[in-house]
Short mmCIF file of C-alpha atoms in Angstrom, two decimals:
data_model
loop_
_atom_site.label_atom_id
_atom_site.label_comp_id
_atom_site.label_asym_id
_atom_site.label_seq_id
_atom_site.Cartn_x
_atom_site.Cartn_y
_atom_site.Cartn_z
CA UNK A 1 -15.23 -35.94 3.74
CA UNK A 2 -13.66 -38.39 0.98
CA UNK A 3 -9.89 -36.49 -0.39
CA UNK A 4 -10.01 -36.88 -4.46
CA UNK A 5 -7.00 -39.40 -4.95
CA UNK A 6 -5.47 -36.19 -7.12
CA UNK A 7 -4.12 -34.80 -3.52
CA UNK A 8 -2.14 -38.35 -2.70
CA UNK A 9 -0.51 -38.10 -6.03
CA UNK A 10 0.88 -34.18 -5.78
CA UNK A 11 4.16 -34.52 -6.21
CA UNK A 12 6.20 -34.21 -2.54
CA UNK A 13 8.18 -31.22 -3.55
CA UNK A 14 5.39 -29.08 -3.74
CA UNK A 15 5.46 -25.75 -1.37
CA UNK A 16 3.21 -26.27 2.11
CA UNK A 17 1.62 -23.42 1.15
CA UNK A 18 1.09 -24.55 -2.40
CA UNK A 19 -0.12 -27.57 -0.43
CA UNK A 20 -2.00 -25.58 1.58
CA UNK A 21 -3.82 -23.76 -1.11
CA UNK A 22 -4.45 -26.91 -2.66
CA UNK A 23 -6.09 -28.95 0.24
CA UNK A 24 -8.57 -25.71 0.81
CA UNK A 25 -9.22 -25.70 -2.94
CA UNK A 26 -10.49 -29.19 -2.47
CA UNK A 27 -11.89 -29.10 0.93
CA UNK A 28 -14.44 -26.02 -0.95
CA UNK A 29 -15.04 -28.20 -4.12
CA UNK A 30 -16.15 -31.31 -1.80
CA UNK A 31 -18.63 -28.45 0.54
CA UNK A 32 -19.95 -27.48 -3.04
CA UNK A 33 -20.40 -30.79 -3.95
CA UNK A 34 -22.40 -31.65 -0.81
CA UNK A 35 -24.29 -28.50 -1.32
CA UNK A 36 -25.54 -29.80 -5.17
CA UNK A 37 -25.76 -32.87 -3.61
CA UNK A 38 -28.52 -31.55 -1.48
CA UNK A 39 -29.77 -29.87 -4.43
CA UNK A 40 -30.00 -32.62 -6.47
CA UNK A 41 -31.76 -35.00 -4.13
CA UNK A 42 -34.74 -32.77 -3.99
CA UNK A 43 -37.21 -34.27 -1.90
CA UNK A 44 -35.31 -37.15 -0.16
CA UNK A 45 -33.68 -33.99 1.83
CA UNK A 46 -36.62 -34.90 4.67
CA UNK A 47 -35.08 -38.49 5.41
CA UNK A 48 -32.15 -36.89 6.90
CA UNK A 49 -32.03 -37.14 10.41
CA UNK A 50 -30.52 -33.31 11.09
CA UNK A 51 -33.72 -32.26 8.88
CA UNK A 52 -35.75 -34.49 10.58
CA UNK A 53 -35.35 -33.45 13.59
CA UNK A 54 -35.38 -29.40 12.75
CA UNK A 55 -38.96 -30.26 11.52
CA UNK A 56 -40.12 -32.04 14.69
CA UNK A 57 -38.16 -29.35 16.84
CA UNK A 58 -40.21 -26.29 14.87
CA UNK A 59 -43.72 -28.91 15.21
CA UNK A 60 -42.83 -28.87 19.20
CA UNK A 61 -42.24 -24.91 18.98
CA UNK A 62 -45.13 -24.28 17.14
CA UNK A 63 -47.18 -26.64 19.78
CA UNK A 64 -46.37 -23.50 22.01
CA UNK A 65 -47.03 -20.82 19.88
CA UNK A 66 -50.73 -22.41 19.18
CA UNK A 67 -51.32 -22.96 23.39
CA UNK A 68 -50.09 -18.99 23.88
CA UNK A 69 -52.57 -17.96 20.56
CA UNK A 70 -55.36 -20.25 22.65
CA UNK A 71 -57.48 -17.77 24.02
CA UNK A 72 -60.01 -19.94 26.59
CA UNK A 73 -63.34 -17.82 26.01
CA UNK A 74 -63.39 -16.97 22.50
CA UNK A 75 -65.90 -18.98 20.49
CA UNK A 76 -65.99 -20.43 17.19
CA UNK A 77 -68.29 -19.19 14.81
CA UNK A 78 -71.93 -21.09 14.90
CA UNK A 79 -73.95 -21.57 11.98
CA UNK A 80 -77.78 -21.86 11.35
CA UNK A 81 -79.18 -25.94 10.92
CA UNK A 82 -79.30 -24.61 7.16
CA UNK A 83 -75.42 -24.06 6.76
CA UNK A 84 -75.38 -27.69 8.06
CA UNK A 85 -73.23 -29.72 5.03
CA UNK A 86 -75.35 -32.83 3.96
CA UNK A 87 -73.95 -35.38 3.48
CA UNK A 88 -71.26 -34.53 6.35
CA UNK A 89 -68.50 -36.73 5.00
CA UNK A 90 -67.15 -39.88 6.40
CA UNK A 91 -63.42 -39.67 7.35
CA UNK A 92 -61.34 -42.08 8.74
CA UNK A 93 -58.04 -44.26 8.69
CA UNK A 94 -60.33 -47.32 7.52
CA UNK A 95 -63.30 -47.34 5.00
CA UNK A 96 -66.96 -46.48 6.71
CA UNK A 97 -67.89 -49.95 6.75
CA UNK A 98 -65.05 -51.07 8.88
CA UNK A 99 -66.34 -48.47 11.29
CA UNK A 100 -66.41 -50.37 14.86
CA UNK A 101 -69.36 -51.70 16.05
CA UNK A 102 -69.80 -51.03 19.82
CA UNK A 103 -72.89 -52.27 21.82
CA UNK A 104 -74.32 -49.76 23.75
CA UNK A 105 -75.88 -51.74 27.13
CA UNK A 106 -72.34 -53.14 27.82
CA UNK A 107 -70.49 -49.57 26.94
CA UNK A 108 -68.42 -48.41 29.88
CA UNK A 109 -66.82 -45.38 29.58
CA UNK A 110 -63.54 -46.11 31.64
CA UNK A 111 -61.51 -43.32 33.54
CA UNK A 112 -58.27 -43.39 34.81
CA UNK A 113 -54.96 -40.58 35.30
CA UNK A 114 -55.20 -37.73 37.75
CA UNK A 115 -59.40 -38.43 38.30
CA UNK A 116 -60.62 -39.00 41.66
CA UNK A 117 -64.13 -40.74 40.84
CA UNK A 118 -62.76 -43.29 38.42
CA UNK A 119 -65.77 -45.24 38.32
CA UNK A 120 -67.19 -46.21 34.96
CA UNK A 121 -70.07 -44.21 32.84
CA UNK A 122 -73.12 -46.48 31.35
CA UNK A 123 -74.42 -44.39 28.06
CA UNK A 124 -77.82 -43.67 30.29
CA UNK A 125 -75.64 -41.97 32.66
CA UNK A 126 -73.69 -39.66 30.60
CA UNK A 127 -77.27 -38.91 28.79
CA UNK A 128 -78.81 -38.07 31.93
CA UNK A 129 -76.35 -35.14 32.30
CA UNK A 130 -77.32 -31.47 30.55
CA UNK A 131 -77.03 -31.71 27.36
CA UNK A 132 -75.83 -28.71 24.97
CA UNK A 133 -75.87 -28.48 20.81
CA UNK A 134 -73.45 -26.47 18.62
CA UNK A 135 -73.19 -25.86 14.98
CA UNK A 136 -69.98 -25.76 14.09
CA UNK A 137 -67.17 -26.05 11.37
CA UNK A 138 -65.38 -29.25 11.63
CA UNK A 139 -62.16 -28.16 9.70
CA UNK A 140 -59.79 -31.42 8.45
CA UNK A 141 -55.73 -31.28 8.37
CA UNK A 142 -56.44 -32.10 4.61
CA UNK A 143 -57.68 -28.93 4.11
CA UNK A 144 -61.64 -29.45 3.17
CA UNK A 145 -64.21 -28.39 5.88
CA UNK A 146 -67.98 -29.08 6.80
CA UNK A 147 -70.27 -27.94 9.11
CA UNK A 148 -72.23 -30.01 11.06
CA UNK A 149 -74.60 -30.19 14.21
CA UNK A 150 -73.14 -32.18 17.34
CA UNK A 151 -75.24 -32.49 20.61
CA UNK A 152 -74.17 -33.86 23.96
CA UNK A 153 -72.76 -32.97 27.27
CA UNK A 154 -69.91 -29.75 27.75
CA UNK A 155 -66.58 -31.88 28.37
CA UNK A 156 -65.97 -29.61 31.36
CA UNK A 157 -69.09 -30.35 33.26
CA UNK A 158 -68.25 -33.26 33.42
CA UNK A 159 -64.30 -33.32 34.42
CA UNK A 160 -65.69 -31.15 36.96
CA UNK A 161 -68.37 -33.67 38.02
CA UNK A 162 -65.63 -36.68 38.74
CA UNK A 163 -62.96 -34.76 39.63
CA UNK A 164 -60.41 -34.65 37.77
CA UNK A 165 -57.27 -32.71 38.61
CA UNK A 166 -57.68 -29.76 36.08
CA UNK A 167 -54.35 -28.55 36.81
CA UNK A 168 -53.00 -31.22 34.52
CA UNK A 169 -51.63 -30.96 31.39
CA UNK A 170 -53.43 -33.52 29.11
CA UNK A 171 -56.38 -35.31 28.76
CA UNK A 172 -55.68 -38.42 26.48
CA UNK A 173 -58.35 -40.58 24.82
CA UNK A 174 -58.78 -44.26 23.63
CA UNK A 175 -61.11 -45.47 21.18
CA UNK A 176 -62.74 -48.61 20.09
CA UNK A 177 -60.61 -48.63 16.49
CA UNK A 178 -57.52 -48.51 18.27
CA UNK A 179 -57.17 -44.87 16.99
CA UNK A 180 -55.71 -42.91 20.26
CA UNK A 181 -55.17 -38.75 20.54
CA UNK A 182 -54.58 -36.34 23.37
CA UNK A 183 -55.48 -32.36 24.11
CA UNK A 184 -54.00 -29.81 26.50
CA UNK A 185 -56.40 -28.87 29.73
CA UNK A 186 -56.93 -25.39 27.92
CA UNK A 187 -58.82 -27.15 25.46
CA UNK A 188 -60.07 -29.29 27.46
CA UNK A 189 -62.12 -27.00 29.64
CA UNK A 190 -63.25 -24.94 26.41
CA UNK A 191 -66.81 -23.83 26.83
CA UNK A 192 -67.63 -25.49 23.02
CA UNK A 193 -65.42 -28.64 23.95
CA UNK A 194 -68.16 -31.81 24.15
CA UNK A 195 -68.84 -35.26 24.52
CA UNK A 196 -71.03 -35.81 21.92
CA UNK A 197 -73.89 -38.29 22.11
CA UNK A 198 -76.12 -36.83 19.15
CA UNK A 199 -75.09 -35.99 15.59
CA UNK A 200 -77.52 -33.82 13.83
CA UNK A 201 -80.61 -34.78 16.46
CA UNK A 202 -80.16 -38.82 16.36
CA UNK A 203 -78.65 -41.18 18.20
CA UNK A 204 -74.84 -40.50 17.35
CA UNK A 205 -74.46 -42.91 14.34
CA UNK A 206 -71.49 -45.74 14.28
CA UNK A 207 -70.08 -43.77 11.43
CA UNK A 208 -69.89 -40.67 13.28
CA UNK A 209 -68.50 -42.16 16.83
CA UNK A 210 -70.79 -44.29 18.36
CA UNK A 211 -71.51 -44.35 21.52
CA UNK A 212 -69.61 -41.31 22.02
CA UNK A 213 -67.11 -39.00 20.49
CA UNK A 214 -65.32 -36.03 22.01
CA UNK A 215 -66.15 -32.61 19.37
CA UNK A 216 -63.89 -30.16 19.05
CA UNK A 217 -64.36 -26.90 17.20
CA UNK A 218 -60.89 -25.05 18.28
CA UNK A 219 -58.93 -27.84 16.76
CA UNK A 220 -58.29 -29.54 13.70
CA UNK A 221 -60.71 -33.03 12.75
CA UNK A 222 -58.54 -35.72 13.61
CA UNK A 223 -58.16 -34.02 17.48
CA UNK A 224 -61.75 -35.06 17.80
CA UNK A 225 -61.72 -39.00 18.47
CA UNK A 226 -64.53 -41.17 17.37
CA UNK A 227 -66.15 -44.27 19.40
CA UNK A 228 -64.01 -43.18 23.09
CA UNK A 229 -63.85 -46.11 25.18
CA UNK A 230 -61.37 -44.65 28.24
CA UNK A 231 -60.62 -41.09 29.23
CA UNK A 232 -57.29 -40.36 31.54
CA UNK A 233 -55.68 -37.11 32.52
CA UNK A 234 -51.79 -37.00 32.79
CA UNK A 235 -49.02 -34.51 33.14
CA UNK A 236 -46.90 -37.26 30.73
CA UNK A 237 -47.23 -36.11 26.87
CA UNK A 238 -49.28 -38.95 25.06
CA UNK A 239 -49.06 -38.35 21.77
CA UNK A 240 -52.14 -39.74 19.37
CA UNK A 241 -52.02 -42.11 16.50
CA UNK A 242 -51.63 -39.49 13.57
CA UNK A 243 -49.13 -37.36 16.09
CA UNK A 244 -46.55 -39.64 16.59
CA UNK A 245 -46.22 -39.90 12.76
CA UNK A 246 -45.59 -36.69 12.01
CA UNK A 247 -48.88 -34.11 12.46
CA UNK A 248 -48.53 -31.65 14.64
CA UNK A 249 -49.87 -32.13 18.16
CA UNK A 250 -51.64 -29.19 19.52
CA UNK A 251 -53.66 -28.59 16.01
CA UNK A 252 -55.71 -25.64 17.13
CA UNK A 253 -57.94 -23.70 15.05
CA UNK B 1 -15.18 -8.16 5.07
CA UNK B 2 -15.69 -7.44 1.02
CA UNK B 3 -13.67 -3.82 3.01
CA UNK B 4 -9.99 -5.93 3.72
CA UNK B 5 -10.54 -7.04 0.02
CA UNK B 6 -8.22 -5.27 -2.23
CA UNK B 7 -10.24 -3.01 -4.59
CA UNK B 8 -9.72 -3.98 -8.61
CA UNK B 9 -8.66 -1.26 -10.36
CA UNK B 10 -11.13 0.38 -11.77
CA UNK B 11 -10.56 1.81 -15.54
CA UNK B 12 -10.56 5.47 -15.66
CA UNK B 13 -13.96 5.97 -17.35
CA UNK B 14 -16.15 3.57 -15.02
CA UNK B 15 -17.75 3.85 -12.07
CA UNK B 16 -18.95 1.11 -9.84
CA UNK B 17 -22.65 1.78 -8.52
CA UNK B 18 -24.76 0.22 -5.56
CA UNK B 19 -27.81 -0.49 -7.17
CA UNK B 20 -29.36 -2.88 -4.05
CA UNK B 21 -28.46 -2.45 -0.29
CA UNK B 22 -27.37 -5.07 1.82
CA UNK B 23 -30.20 -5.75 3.75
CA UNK B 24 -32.55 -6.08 -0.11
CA UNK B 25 -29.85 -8.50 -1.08
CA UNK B 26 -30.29 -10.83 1.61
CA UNK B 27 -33.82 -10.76 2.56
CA UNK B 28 -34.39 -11.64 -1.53
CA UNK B 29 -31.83 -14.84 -1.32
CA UNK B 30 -33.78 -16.16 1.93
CA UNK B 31 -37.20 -15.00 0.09
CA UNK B 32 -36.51 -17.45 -2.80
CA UNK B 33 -35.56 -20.06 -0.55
CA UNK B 34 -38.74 -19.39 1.68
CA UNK B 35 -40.88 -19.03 -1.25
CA UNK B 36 -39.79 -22.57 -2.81
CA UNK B 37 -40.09 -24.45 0.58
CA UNK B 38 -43.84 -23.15 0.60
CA UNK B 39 -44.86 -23.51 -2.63
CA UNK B 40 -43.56 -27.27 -3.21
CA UNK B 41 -44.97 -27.99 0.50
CA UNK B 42 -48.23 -26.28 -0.40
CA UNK B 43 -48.80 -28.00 -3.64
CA UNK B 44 -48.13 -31.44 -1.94
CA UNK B 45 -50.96 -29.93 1.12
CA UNK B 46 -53.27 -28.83 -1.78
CA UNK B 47 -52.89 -32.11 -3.13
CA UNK B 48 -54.72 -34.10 0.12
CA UNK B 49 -57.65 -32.00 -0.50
CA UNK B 50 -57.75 -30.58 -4.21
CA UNK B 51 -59.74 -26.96 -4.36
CA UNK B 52 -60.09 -28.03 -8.29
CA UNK B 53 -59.64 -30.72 -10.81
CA UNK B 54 -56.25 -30.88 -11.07
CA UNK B 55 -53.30 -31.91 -8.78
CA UNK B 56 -49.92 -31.24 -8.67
CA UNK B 57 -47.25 -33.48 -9.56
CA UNK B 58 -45.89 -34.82 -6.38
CA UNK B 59 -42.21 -35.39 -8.03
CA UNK B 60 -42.14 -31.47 -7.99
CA UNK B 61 -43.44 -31.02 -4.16
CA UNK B 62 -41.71 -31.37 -0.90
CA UNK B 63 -42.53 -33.35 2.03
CA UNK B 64 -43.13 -36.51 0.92
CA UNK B 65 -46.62 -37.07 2.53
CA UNK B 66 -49.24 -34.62 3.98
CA UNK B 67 -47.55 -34.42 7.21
CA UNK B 68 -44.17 -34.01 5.97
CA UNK B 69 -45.48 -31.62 3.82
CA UNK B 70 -47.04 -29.38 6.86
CA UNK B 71 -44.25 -29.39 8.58
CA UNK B 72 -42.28 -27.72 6.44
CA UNK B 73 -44.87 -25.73 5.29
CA UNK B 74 -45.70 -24.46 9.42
CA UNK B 75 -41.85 -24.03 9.76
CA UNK B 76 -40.48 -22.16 6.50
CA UNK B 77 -43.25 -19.78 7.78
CA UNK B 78 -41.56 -18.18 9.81
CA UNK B 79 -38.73 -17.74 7.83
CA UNK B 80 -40.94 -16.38 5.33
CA UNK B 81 -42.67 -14.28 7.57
CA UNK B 82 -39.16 -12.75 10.05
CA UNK B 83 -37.73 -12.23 6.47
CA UNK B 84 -40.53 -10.38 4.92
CA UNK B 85 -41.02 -8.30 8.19
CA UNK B 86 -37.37 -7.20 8.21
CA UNK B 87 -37.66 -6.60 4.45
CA UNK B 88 -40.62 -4.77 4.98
CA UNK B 89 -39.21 -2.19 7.71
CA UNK B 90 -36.07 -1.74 5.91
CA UNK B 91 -38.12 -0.55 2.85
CA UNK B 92 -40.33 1.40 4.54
CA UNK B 93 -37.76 3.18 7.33
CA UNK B 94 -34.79 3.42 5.24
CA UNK B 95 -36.86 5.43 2.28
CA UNK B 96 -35.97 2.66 -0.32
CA UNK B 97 -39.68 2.08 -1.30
CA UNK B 98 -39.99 6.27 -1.59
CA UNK B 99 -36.89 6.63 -3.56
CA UNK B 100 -37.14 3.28 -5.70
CA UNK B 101 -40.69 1.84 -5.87
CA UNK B 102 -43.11 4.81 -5.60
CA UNK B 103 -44.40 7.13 -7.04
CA UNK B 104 -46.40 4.57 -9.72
CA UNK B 105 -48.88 6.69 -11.90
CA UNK B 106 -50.95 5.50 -14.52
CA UNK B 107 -49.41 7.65 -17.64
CA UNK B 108 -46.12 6.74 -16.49
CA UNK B 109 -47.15 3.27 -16.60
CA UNK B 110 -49.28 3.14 -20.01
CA UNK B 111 -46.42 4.66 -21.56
CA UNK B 112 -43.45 1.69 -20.24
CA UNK B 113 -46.41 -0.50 -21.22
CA UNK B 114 -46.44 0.65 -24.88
CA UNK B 115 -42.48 1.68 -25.18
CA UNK B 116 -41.99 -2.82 -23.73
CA UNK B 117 -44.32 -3.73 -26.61
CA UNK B 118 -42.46 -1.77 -29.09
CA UNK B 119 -39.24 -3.30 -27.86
CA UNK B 120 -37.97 -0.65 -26.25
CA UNK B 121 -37.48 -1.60 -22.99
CA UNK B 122 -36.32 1.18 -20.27
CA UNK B 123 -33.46 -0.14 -18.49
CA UNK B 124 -31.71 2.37 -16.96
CA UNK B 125 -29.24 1.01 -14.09
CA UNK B 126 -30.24 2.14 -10.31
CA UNK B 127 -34.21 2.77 -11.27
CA UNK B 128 -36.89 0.72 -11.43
CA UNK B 129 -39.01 1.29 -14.67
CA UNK B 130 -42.89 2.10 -13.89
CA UNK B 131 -43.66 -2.12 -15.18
CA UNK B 132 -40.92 -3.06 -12.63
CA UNK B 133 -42.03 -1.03 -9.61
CA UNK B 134 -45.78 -2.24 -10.52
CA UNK B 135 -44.57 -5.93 -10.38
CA UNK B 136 -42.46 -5.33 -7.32
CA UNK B 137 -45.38 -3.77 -5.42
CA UNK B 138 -47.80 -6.02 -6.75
CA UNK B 139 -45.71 -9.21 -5.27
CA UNK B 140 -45.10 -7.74 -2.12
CA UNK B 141 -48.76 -6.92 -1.38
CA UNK B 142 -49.42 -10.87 -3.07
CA UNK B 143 -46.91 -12.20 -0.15
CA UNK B 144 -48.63 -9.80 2.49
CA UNK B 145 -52.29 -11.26 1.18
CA UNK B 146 -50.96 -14.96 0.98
CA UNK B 147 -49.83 -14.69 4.45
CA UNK B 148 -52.69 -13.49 6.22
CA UNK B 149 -54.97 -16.02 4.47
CA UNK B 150 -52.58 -18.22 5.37
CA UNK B 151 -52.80 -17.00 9.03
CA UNK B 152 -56.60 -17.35 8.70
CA UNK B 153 -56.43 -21.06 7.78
CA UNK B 154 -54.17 -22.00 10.36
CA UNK B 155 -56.24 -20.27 12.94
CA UNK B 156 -59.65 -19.79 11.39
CA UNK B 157 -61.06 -19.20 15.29
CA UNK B 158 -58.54 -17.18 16.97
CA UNK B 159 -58.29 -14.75 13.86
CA UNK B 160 -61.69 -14.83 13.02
CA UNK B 161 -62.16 -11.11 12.79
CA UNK B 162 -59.28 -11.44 10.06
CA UNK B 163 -60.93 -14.10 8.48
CA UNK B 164 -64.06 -12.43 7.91
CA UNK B 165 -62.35 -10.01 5.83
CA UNK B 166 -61.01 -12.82 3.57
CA UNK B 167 -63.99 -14.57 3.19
CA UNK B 168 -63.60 -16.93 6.54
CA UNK B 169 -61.88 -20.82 6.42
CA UNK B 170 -63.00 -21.74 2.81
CA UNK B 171 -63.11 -17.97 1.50
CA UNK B 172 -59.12 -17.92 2.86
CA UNK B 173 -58.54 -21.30 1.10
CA UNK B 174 -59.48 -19.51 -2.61
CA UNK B 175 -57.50 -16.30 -1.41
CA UNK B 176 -54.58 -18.54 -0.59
CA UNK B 177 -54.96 -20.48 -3.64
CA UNK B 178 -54.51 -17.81 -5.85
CA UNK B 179 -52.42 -15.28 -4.60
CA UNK B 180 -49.97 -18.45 -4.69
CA UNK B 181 -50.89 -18.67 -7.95
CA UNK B 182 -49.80 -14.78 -8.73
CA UNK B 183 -46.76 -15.16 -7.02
CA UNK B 184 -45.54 -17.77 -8.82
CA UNK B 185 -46.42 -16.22 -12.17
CA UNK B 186 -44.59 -13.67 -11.01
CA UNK B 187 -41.52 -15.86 -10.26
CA UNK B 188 -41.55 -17.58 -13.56
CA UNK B 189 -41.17 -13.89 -15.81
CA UNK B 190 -39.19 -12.75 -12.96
CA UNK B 191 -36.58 -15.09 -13.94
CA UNK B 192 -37.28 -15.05 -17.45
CA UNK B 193 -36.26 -11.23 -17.61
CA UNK B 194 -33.10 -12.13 -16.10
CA UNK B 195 -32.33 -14.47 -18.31
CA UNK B 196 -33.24 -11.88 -20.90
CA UNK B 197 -30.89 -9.02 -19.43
CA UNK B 198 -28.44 -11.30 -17.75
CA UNK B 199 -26.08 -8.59 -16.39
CA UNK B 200 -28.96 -8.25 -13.74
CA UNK B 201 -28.16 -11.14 -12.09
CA UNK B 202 -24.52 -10.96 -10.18
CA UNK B 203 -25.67 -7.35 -8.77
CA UNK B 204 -28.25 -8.57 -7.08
CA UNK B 205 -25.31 -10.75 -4.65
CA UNK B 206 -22.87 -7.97 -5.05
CA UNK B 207 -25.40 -4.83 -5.12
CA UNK B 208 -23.24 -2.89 -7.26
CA UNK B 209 -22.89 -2.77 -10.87
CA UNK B 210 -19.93 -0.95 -12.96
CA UNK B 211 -21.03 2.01 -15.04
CA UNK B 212 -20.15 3.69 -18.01
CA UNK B 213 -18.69 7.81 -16.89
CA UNK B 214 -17.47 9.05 -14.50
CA UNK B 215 -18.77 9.87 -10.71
CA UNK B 216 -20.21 13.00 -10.65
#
């Protein structure tokens, strides 16, 4: 903290405990000062680091609070194919027609982390496993909702078909738009949790996540990634694209 | 440590008395800094995904983007909510709500109603008139109700037994929306009867407030 100059230029014979009464009186006029100061600056408060880091310290804390509110079995609330909100909007950190285009003969779906049948799914394969439906309410971190049909194959069937080790932590996904998230196992093995394939009956549609997209109801929209190319399961914390700039990781519902 | 303070002397023919306890006086300071955090992170959260036409300005919100704005929205939460709980149980165990805020009745109310029209204004120090304890209670029931919708948006699934009381995700949003709305109305003539009977102000830091007469 910067002295005024008006404590270099008190004159010498001064008392040390005139002195010291003066030093305090300044030493509580430059806290208030930094106090107003904070007052003053308003909003550019949050590009100090101490604050900073208190707000990414109570985002990690409340990452915990959300996994001990998790409760595995309950459900989300289904709707009837009439509740179903038409359009269903387009959302996205690009406009719909930069959308990726993926060709689905080539498509591999490629697995890798704690899995111990890594080899690749065609889109015929993962269609040839049972297939489930849910109407649900896809909920966005914006704060608008819509409900909409997704069909396709219960994300836990199919960990359980190639193995992975479902004692991990995550499960972290990368998509053809470079976009990247992750979930917690809890999540993960959710009865609702899906790899969709279908969006409201038809082929899932390139604006929706084609060939596949992983649906979500338990957790906010942008923990459901669109277009997933690789699936890995890790105990190391991966992040995800919006995440690591500030939203909160576990984003349940 | 206001007790190792040396006590002014009081003139012969006042009394100093405690109009707020302690624990009122504290849990209102970190209230208004709770409430501010949430409302200028809300409005900036609203803003992402307006309910209506309009938007708020963003110089007077906090956060600086949507995810700046949520996290300090999801962490002065709990501040608001561990300082209304305490504020809560104090009132209720310590008999302040029985002694200060209740009874409310109707004729009691009509008639502070009609004597604050007529300008006369019932301010006598250490009671709350019948319009006071109506807007007290009404804010703390509008904090109770903006919490729990908030608790509904934030977990629309796991609470979903709350939320169908509210009206579920979107019914939560409009409950949310305007119990905000009441509570800052509420601010705003809170603070503008203050400035009206300014002596209010310094008892509610130093809960006590020097009287006229002696102590009977």
């Amino acid at each position: 903290m910067k002295r005024r100059p008006g404590i270099e230029s008190a004159p010498v014979e001064c008392s040390k405990a005139e002195r010291q009464f003066l030093e305090r009186r300044l030493l509580l006029k430059g806290a208030l000062s930094v106090g107003a100061l904070g007052l003053l600056t308003g909003c550019n408060i949050t590009n100090q680091e101490t604050v900073r880091k208190t707000l990414w310290s109570m985002s990690r804390w409340n990452d915990r609070v959300q996994a001990a509110l998790f409760d595995p079995n309950r459900l989300a609330p289904t709707y009837p194919d009439s509740a179903i909100t038409r359009p269903f909007p387009f959302n996205a950190f690009y406009d719909e027609d930069e959308a990726p285009v993926v060709e689905a003969e080539p498509y591999r779906l490629e697995l890798s982390g704690l899995i111990r049948d890594r080899r690749p799914w065609s889109l015929r394969e993962l269609n040839a496993l049972p297939q489930t439906t849910q109407v649900t309410r896809h909920v966005c971190v914006e704060g608008w909702s819509a409900i909409g049909k997704w069909s396709g194959v219960t994300f836990r069937t199919f960990l359980e078909r190639v193995g992975a080790d479902l004692s991990a932590k995550y499960v972290g996904f990368k998509c053809a738009d470079d976009y990247y998230t992750s979930i917690d196992m809890a999540t993960a093995l959710h009865p609702q949790t899906q790899m969709t394939l279908r969006y409201d009956d038809q082929i899932l549609p390139r604006s929706y996540g084609f060939p596949m997209k992983l649906r979500i109801p338990t957790k906010l929209g942008f923990k459901n990634p669109k277009h997933i190319m690789a699936i890995y399961v890790t105990n190391r914390y991966p992040g995800g694209y919006w995440e690591d700039k500030g939203y909160n990781w576990f984003a349940g519902l | 440590m206001s007790g190792s303070l040396p006590v002014p002397p009081s003139s012969e023919n006042t009394t100093l008395i405690n109009v707020h306890p302690l624990t009122v006086r504290i849990t209102h300071w970190v209230n208004v800094a709770a409430i501010l955090i949430m409302v200028a992170s809300g409005w900036r959260i609203y803003n992402a995904s307006p309910l209506f036409n309009f938007t708020f300005p963003n110089d007077l919100t906090l956060g600086g983007w949507l995810a700046g704005a949520l996290q300090w929205h999801f962490a002065a939460m709990w501040l608001l909510a561990v300082n209304g709980l305490v504020y809560l149980a104090h009132g209720i165990f310590s008999g302040h709500y029985r002694q200060h805020l209740l009874p409310i009745t109707v004729k009691s109310l009509l008639r502070e109603i009609a004597n604050t029209t007529s300008g006369r204004l019932s301010h006598a120090v250490g009671t709350y008139n019948p319009v006071q304890r109506t807007a007290y209670l009404s804010v703390i029931v509008m904090i109770i109700l903006v919490v729990l919708s908030g608790l509904v948006m934030w977990k629309p699934v796991q609470l979903q037994s709350l939320g169908v009381l509210l009206g579920g995700y979107e019914g939560a949003r409009l409950v949310h929306f305007f119990t905000m709305t009441g509570i800052v109305s509420f601010v705003v003539i809170h603070v503008v009867m203050v400035m009206w009977v300014p002596r209010t102000f310094i008892p509610m830091w130093t809960g006590r407030v020097r009287q006229p007469g002696k102590r009977s």
